[in-house]
Short mmCIF file of C-alpha atoms in Angstrom, two decimals:
data_model
loop_
_atom_site.label_atom_id
_atom_site.label_comp_id
_atom_site.label_asym_id
_atom_site.label_seq_id
_atom_site.Cartn_x
_atom_site.Cartn_y
_atom_site.Cartn_z
CA MET A 1 31.31 16.82 48.51
CA SER A 2 29.75 15.98 52.04
CA ALA A 3 27.68 12.90 52.57
CA GLU A 4 24.57 15.06 52.82
CA GLN A 5 25.33 16.74 49.39
CA GLN A 6 26.00 13.37 47.87
CA SER A 7 22.56 12.16 49.18
CA GLN A 8 20.85 15.17 47.78
CA ALA A 9 22.55 14.78 44.35
CA SER A 10 21.54 11.12 44.35
CA THR A 11 17.89 12.08 45.12
CA ALA A 12 17.84 14.87 42.50
CA LEU A 13 19.34 12.83 39.68
CA PRO A 14 17.99 9.27 39.64
CA SER A 15 20.36 6.88 37.80
CA VAL A 16 17.89 4.20 37.24
CA LYS A 17 14.48 4.01 35.49
CA ASP A 18 11.82 5.80 37.52
CA ASP A 19 8.22 4.79 36.58
CA ARG A 20 6.95 8.15 37.90
CA PHE A 21 8.52 9.99 35.03
CA GLU A 22 7.90 7.57 32.14
CA GLU A 23 4.68 9.39 31.09
CA VAL A 24 6.62 12.72 30.70
CA LEU A 25 9.36 10.95 28.80
CA GLY A 26 6.70 9.35 26.54
CA LEU A 27 5.32 12.89 25.86
CA ILE A 28 8.82 14.16 24.92
CA ARG A 29 9.43 11.14 22.60
CA ASP A 30 6.06 11.56 20.92
CA ALA A 31 6.65 15.27 20.31
CA ARG A 32 10.09 14.60 18.86
CA GLN A 33 8.65 11.99 16.53
CA ARG A 34 5.93 14.34 15.44
CA ALA A 35 8.51 17.01 14.83
CA VAL A 36 10.65 14.77 12.70
CA GLN A 37 7.61 13.67 10.73
CA ALA A 38 6.47 17.31 10.18
CA VAL A 39 10.02 18.21 8.95
CA ASN A 40 9.93 15.19 6.55
CA THR A 41 6.43 16.10 5.30
CA GLN A 42 7.52 19.62 4.48
CA LEU A 43 10.66 18.40 2.73
CA ILE A 44 8.75 15.99 0.56
CA GLU A 45 6.18 18.72 -0.18
CA LEU A 46 9.12 20.97 -1.28
CA TYR A 47 10.51 18.31 -3.52
CA TRP A 48 7.08 17.79 -4.97
CA GLN A 49 6.66 21.48 -5.79
CA VAL A 50 10.19 21.78 -7.31
CA GLY A 51 9.50 18.66 -9.32
CA ALA A 52 6.19 20.10 -10.54
CA HIS A 53 7.83 23.38 -11.57
CA ILE A 54 10.61 21.60 -13.47
CA SER A 55 8.10 19.33 -15.14
CA ARG A 56 5.94 22.21 -16.40
CA LYS A 57 8.96 24.12 -17.71
CA LEU A 58 10.27 21.03 -19.64
CA GLU A 59 6.77 20.10 -20.93
CA ARG A 60 6.17 23.51 -22.35
CA ALA A 61 9.67 23.56 -23.81
CA GLU A 62 10.50 26.65 -21.93
CA TRP A 63 13.46 24.81 -20.48
CA GLY A 64 15.86 22.18 -21.78
CA ASP A 65 17.84 19.65 -19.79
CA SER A 66 20.83 22.05 -19.66
CA VAL A 67 18.71 24.63 -17.78
CA VAL A 68 18.19 22.07 -14.99
CA SER A 69 21.94 21.75 -14.73
CA GLN A 70 22.20 25.51 -14.63
CA LEU A 71 19.63 25.65 -11.83
CA ALA A 72 21.63 23.11 -9.80
CA ALA A 73 24.72 25.23 -10.19
CA TYR A 74 22.84 28.38 -9.36
CA LEU A 75 21.50 26.84 -6.11
CA ALA A 76 24.95 25.63 -5.15
CA LEU A 77 26.34 29.08 -5.69
CA THR A 78 23.62 31.16 -4.05
CA GLN A 79 22.76 28.73 -1.22
CA PRO A 80 26.09 27.37 0.03
CA GLY A 81 25.49 24.35 2.36
CA LEU A 82 22.10 23.54 0.64
CA ARG A 83 21.98 19.78 0.15
CA GLY A 84 19.79 17.65 -2.06
CA PHE A 85 19.51 19.90 -5.10
CA THR A 86 22.02 18.42 -7.42
CA ARG A 87 21.21 17.87 -11.05
CA PRO A 88 20.35 14.18 -10.62
CA ASN A 89 18.21 14.84 -7.60
CA LEU A 90 16.32 17.64 -9.45
CA PHE A 91 15.47 15.17 -12.21
CA ARG A 92 14.46 12.68 -9.52
CA MET A 93 12.07 15.38 -8.14
CA ARG A 94 10.61 15.84 -11.57
CA ARG A 95 9.99 12.08 -11.95
CA PHE A 96 8.65 11.87 -8.41
CA TYR A 97 5.94 14.47 -9.33
CA GLU A 98 5.20 13.00 -12.75
CA VAL A 99 4.77 9.47 -11.44
CA TYR A 100 2.37 10.29 -8.60
CA ARG A 101 0.55 13.52 -9.78
CA ASP A 102 -2.47 11.66 -11.16
CA ASP A 103 -2.41 8.94 -8.41
CA GLN A 104 -5.03 10.13 -5.91
CA LYS A 105 -4.49 7.13 -3.58
CA VAL A 106 -0.73 7.17 -3.37
CA SER A 107 0.27 10.85 -3.75
CA PRO A 108 -0.80 11.66 -0.10
CA LEU A 109 1.02 8.57 1.22
CA VAL A 110 4.35 9.32 -0.26
CA ARG A 111 4.59 12.42 1.95
CA GLN A 112 4.77 10.07 4.95
CA LEU A 113 7.98 8.45 3.73
CA PRO A 114 11.57 9.85 3.80
CA TRP A 115 12.99 10.86 0.43
CA THR A 116 15.50 7.98 0.52
CA LEU A 117 12.72 5.39 0.68
CA ASN A 118 10.72 7.21 -2.01
CA HIS A 119 13.71 7.27 -4.31
CA ILE A 120 14.36 3.46 -3.77
CA ILE A 121 10.72 2.60 -4.60
CA LEU A 122 10.74 4.84 -7.58
CA SER A 123 14.00 3.45 -9.00
CA GLN A 124 13.26 -0.21 -8.43
CA CYS A 125 9.43 -0.55 -9.01
CA LYS A 126 8.09 -0.34 -12.53
CA ARG A 127 4.34 -0.91 -12.08
CA ALA A 128 2.03 1.46 -10.20
CA ASP A 129 0.50 -1.31 -8.00
CA GLU A 130 4.02 -2.43 -7.06
CA ARG A 131 4.94 1.10 -6.05
CA GLU A 132 1.66 1.44 -4.11
CA PHE A 133 2.34 -1.90 -2.29
CA TYR A 134 5.77 -1.03 -1.10
CA VAL A 135 4.77 2.61 -0.12
CA ARG A 136 1.87 1.19 2.07
CA MET A 137 4.00 -1.56 3.54
CA ALA A 138 6.92 0.84 4.30
CA ILE A 139 4.51 3.09 6.22
CA GLN A 140 2.71 0.19 7.91
CA GLU A 141 5.84 -1.64 8.92
CA ARG A 142 7.99 1.44 9.45
CA TRP A 143 10.77 -0.10 7.36
CA SER A 144 14.20 1.36 7.43
CA LYS A 145 16.23 1.95 4.16
CA ARG A 146 18.01 -1.44 4.82
CA GLU A 147 14.72 -3.33 5.42
CA LEU A 148 13.00 -1.89 2.34
CA GLU A 149 15.96 -2.94 0.18
CA ARG A 150 15.83 -6.43 1.69
CA GLN A 151 12.09 -6.87 1.01
CA LEU A 152 12.68 -5.77 -2.59
CA LYS A 153 15.38 -8.49 -2.85
CA THR A 154 13.02 -11.05 -1.47
CA SER A 155 10.45 -10.02 -4.14
CA LEU A 156 7.73 -9.66 -1.54
CA PHE A 157 5.40 -7.96 -3.95
CA GLU A 158 5.61 -10.70 -6.51
CA ARG A 159 5.19 -13.32 -3.78
CA SER A 160 2.20 -11.62 -2.24
CA VAL A 161 0.41 -11.37 -5.64
CA THR A 162 1.20 -14.77 -7.12
CA GLN A 163 1.41 -16.82 -3.91
CA PRO A 164 -1.33 -15.87 -1.43
CA ALA A 165 -1.18 -17.52 1.99
CA LYS A 166 -2.56 -21.01 2.16
CA VAL A 167 -5.09 -20.89 5.06
CA SER A 168 -7.96 -22.88 6.40
CA THR A 169 -11.63 -21.93 5.73
CA GLN A 170 -12.04 -21.20 9.42
CA LEU A 171 -9.19 -18.73 9.39
CA LYS A 172 -10.38 -17.00 6.22
CA GLN A 173 -13.98 -16.62 7.57
CA ASN A 174 -13.17 -15.57 11.19
CA TYR A 175 -10.14 -13.51 10.42
CA PRO A 176 -10.56 -11.71 7.05
CA ALA A 177 -7.67 -9.38 7.95
CA ALA A 178 -5.35 -12.32 8.38
CA MET A 179 -4.88 -12.59 4.60
CA ASP A 180 -2.92 -9.33 4.77
CA VAL A 181 -0.98 -10.37 7.83
CA PHE A 182 0.33 -13.91 7.03
CA ARG A 183 2.43 -14.91 4.05
CA ASP A 184 2.70 -17.99 1.94
CA ALA A 185 6.52 -18.15 2.52
CA TYR A 186 8.90 -16.37 4.94
CA VAL A 187 12.42 -15.68 3.80
CA VAL A 188 14.98 -16.32 6.56
CA GLU A 189 18.24 -16.04 4.64
CA PHE A 190 19.56 -14.07 7.64
CA LEU A 191 19.74 -17.29 9.64
CA ALA A 192 22.70 -18.58 7.45
CA LEU A 193 21.46 -22.17 7.86
CA PRO A 194 23.27 -24.96 5.92
CA ALA A 195 21.21 -26.93 3.32
CA THR A 196 20.88 -29.84 5.73
CA HIS A 197 19.80 -28.83 9.25
CA ALA A 198 17.75 -30.22 12.13
CA GLU A 199 14.69 -28.65 13.77
CA SER A 200 16.81 -27.69 16.73
CA ASP A 201 19.18 -25.76 14.36
CA LEU A 202 16.32 -23.92 12.92
CA HIS A 203 14.87 -23.14 16.37
CA CYS A 204 18.12 -21.90 17.86
CA ALA A 205 18.88 -19.75 14.85
CA LEU A 206 15.44 -18.11 15.01
CA MET A 207 16.00 -17.36 18.64
CA ASP A 208 19.45 -15.90 17.94
CA ARG A 209 18.03 -13.64 15.27
CA LEU A 210 14.65 -13.04 16.90
CA LYS A 211 14.67 -9.34 16.00
CA GLN A 212 15.14 -10.09 12.26
CA PHE A 213 12.44 -12.83 12.39
CA LEU A 214 9.97 -10.44 14.06
CA ILE A 215 10.54 -7.90 11.21
CA GLU A 216 9.99 -10.68 8.65
CA LEU A 217 6.76 -11.68 10.39
CA GLY A 218 5.44 -8.13 10.67
CA ARG A 219 5.35 -5.19 12.94
CA ASP A 220 2.29 -6.27 15.11
CA PHE A 221 3.87 -9.54 16.19
CA CYS A 222 5.08 -9.77 19.81
CA PHE A 223 7.26 -12.66 21.08
CA VAL A 224 5.72 -14.55 24.02
CA GLY A 225 7.84 -17.68 24.40
CA SER A 226 10.03 -20.51 23.03
CA GLN A 227 9.30 -24.11 23.78
CA TYR A 228 6.21 -22.80 25.46
CA PRO A 229 4.92 -25.28 28.09
CA LEU A 230 1.38 -26.59 27.76
CA GLN A 231 -0.06 -29.06 30.27
CA VAL A 232 -2.99 -31.25 29.25
CA GLY A 233 -4.21 -33.88 31.66
CA GLY A 234 -1.14 -35.33 33.33
CA ARG A 235 1.21 -34.71 30.36
CA ASP A 236 3.49 -31.89 29.46
CA PHE A 237 3.91 -30.54 25.91
CA ALA A 238 6.10 -27.80 24.32
CA LEU A 239 5.02 -25.53 21.63
CA ASP A 240 7.93 -24.45 19.43
CA LEU A 241 7.19 -20.67 19.27
CA LEU A 242 4.38 -18.52 20.67
CA PHE A 243 3.64 -14.99 19.53
CA PHE A 244 0.86 -12.50 20.04
CA HIS A 245 -0.53 -10.36 17.22
CA ARG A 246 -1.72 -6.98 18.34
CA GLY A 247 -3.94 -6.25 15.34
CA LEU A 248 -5.69 -9.60 15.37
CA ASN A 249 -5.75 -9.66 19.18
CA CYS A 250 -4.84 -13.33 19.44
CA LEU A 251 -2.10 -15.71 20.26
CA VAL A 252 -0.15 -17.13 17.24
CA ALA A 253 1.40 -20.62 17.64
CA ILE A 254 4.22 -21.53 15.24
CA GLU A 255 5.31 -25.21 14.80
CA LEU A 256 8.60 -25.77 12.88
CA LYS A 257 9.13 -28.65 10.50
CA VAL A 258 12.43 -28.95 8.55
CA GLY A 259 11.01 -31.53 6.13
CA ARG A 260 7.98 -31.68 3.84
CA PHE A 261 4.55 -30.93 5.18
CA GLU A 262 2.64 -34.04 6.25
CA PRO A 263 -1.17 -34.00 6.95
CA GLU A 264 -0.71 -35.47 10.49
CA TYR A 265 1.22 -32.33 11.45
CA LEU A 266 -2.07 -30.39 11.35
CA GLY A 267 -3.60 -32.65 14.02
CA LYS A 268 -0.90 -31.77 16.52
CA LEU A 269 -1.24 -28.05 15.73
CA ASP A 270 -5.01 -28.35 16.35
CA PHE A 271 -4.29 -29.89 19.62
CA TYR A 272 -2.01 -27.01 20.70
CA LEU A 273 -4.50 -24.37 19.61
CA GLU A 274 -7.21 -26.11 21.72
CA ALA A 275 -4.89 -26.12 24.72
CA LEU A 276 -4.02 -22.44 24.13
CA ASP A 277 -7.74 -21.42 23.89
CA ARG A 278 -8.74 -23.32 27.00
CA ASN A 279 -5.81 -22.60 29.30
CA GLU A 280 -3.91 -19.55 28.05
CA ARG A 281 -6.34 -17.17 26.25
CA LYS A 282 -7.48 -14.10 28.02
CA PRO A 283 -11.23 -13.35 28.17
CA HIS A 284 -10.80 -10.28 25.81
CA GLU A 285 -8.64 -12.19 23.20
CA ASN A 286 -9.73 -13.94 20.02
CA PRO A 287 -9.08 -17.67 19.53
CA ALA A 288 -5.45 -18.59 18.75
CA ILE A 289 -4.11 -19.02 15.24
CA GLY A 290 -1.76 -21.76 14.23
CA VAL A 291 1.03 -21.63 11.68
CA LEU A 292 2.97 -24.72 10.42
CA LEU A 293 6.29 -23.46 9.07
CA CYS A 294 7.74 -26.21 6.79
CA ALA A 295 10.77 -26.51 4.56
CA SER A 296 8.62 -27.65 1.67
CA ARG A 297 5.10 -28.83 0.88
CA ASP A 298 2.88 -30.28 -1.88
CA ASP A 299 0.15 -27.66 -2.56
CA GLU A 300 -2.48 -30.23 -3.36
CA VAL A 301 -1.82 -32.12 -0.14
CA VAL A 302 -2.02 -28.74 1.73
CA GLU A 303 -5.34 -27.97 0.10
CA TYR A 304 -6.84 -31.28 1.13
CA ALA A 305 -5.52 -31.00 4.67
CA LEU A 306 -6.82 -27.50 5.17
CA ASN A 307 -10.26 -27.99 3.46
CA ARG A 308 -11.72 -29.92 6.38
CA SER A 309 -9.73 -28.26 9.15
CA LEU A 310 -11.92 -26.65 11.85
CA SER A 311 -8.99 -24.64 13.27
CA PRO A 312 -7.86 -21.16 12.19
CA ALA A 313 -4.53 -22.38 10.71
CA LEU A 314 -2.18 -21.92 7.77
CA ILE A 315 0.76 -23.73 6.23
CA ALA A 316 3.76 -21.65 5.04
CA GLU A 317 7.20 -22.41 3.86
CA TYR A 318 10.42 -20.97 5.24
CA GLN A 319 13.05 -20.24 2.67
CA THR A 320 16.71 -20.09 3.60
CA ARG A 321 17.78 -18.45 0.35
CA LEU A 322 16.55 -15.45 -1.55
CA PRO A 323 13.91 -16.46 -4.11
CA ASP A 324 14.57 -16.51 -7.83
CA LYS A 325 13.28 -12.93 -8.71
CA ALA A 326 13.27 -13.61 -12.43
CA LEU A 327 11.08 -16.69 -11.96
CA LEU A 328 8.64 -14.72 -9.80
CA GLN A 329 8.41 -11.86 -12.25
CA ALA A 330 7.63 -14.33 -15.00
CA LYS A 331 4.88 -15.71 -12.77
CA LEU A 332 3.66 -12.23 -12.08
CA HIS A 333 3.48 -11.46 -15.79
CA GLU A 334 1.58 -14.64 -16.35
CA PHE A 335 -0.75 -13.73 -13.58
CA TYR A 336 -1.56 -10.27 -15.11
CA ALA A 337 -1.97 -11.82 -18.57
CA LEU A 338 -4.55 -14.32 -17.26
CA GLY A 339 -6.37 -11.45 -15.40
CA ALA A 340 -6.45 -9.34 -18.65
CA THR A 341 -7.76 -12.43 -20.67
CA ALA A 342 -10.49 -13.01 -18.00
CA GLN A 343 -11.63 -9.46 -18.30
CA GLU A 344 -11.81 -9.59 -22.03
CA ASP A 345 -13.93 -12.76 -21.89
CA ALA A 346 -16.24 -11.19 -19.35
#
């Protein structure tokens, strides 16, 4: 190939990112994503219809369980290569239909999830509100199979119901949506931290596993900086972690504490939030939110500290081990029992 031909080939086939073509590339990616979603929606609709057909046949005693086995064998014989229509999966389709057929809120949502995620939720969640919670979260956070299974192991539903985030009055009033964004505790078992660790160990581990930490925080969190420099007067300060939340349209400052929460920590966080609002916040952004992430806390001390706080802040725990699911389920049962008693008294 001559030098001129090589030059033309180089011009025709750029080997590096070219901003001129990114818009077209974006259109292609969006179209592919819509195509995948459309195929998934049609597949879930097919499973729904097959499940409905089997359900009606069994309810009317027109079929017995053995007929479903014969159906699976017939489909395998007449449609070689057809996957997903085994006997166990046909019964899953039946249960899928029967569980959601009368649920007007959730039945449209399940069509947005892949069959694998629907099956995991169906098999592991016993209560209707628990299923709805994980269906909505899986759609919102775009969880993979692995991440959904992890959130089930961390008992996210039980924690969300029985342990709402502990936030200041200012945060609750100015950011009502924040109650659905922030959590009372963040499970960071993926850091593999020893029982005794320093703040520097926690900080470095979070940076090494930033992707996993962002997933644990939630989809709309964007990383801004670590040891983020703040200058006030003639002094330099460093904020542990700084994020931006797209939904709340604000900076989120996170301070790390490997010990028990102490009330004086809140004063330092207030100071950082003031510095962010004065020196870093863009005109179109909302005031910054602060999160104190501590190893432990006394809930009564937290309540006293947050009650008079004028900053949008919250105090959460980080947990380096998976929570005790049995204990959380017992708390959930107690929570529902108290709710039922309150309704009867009313």
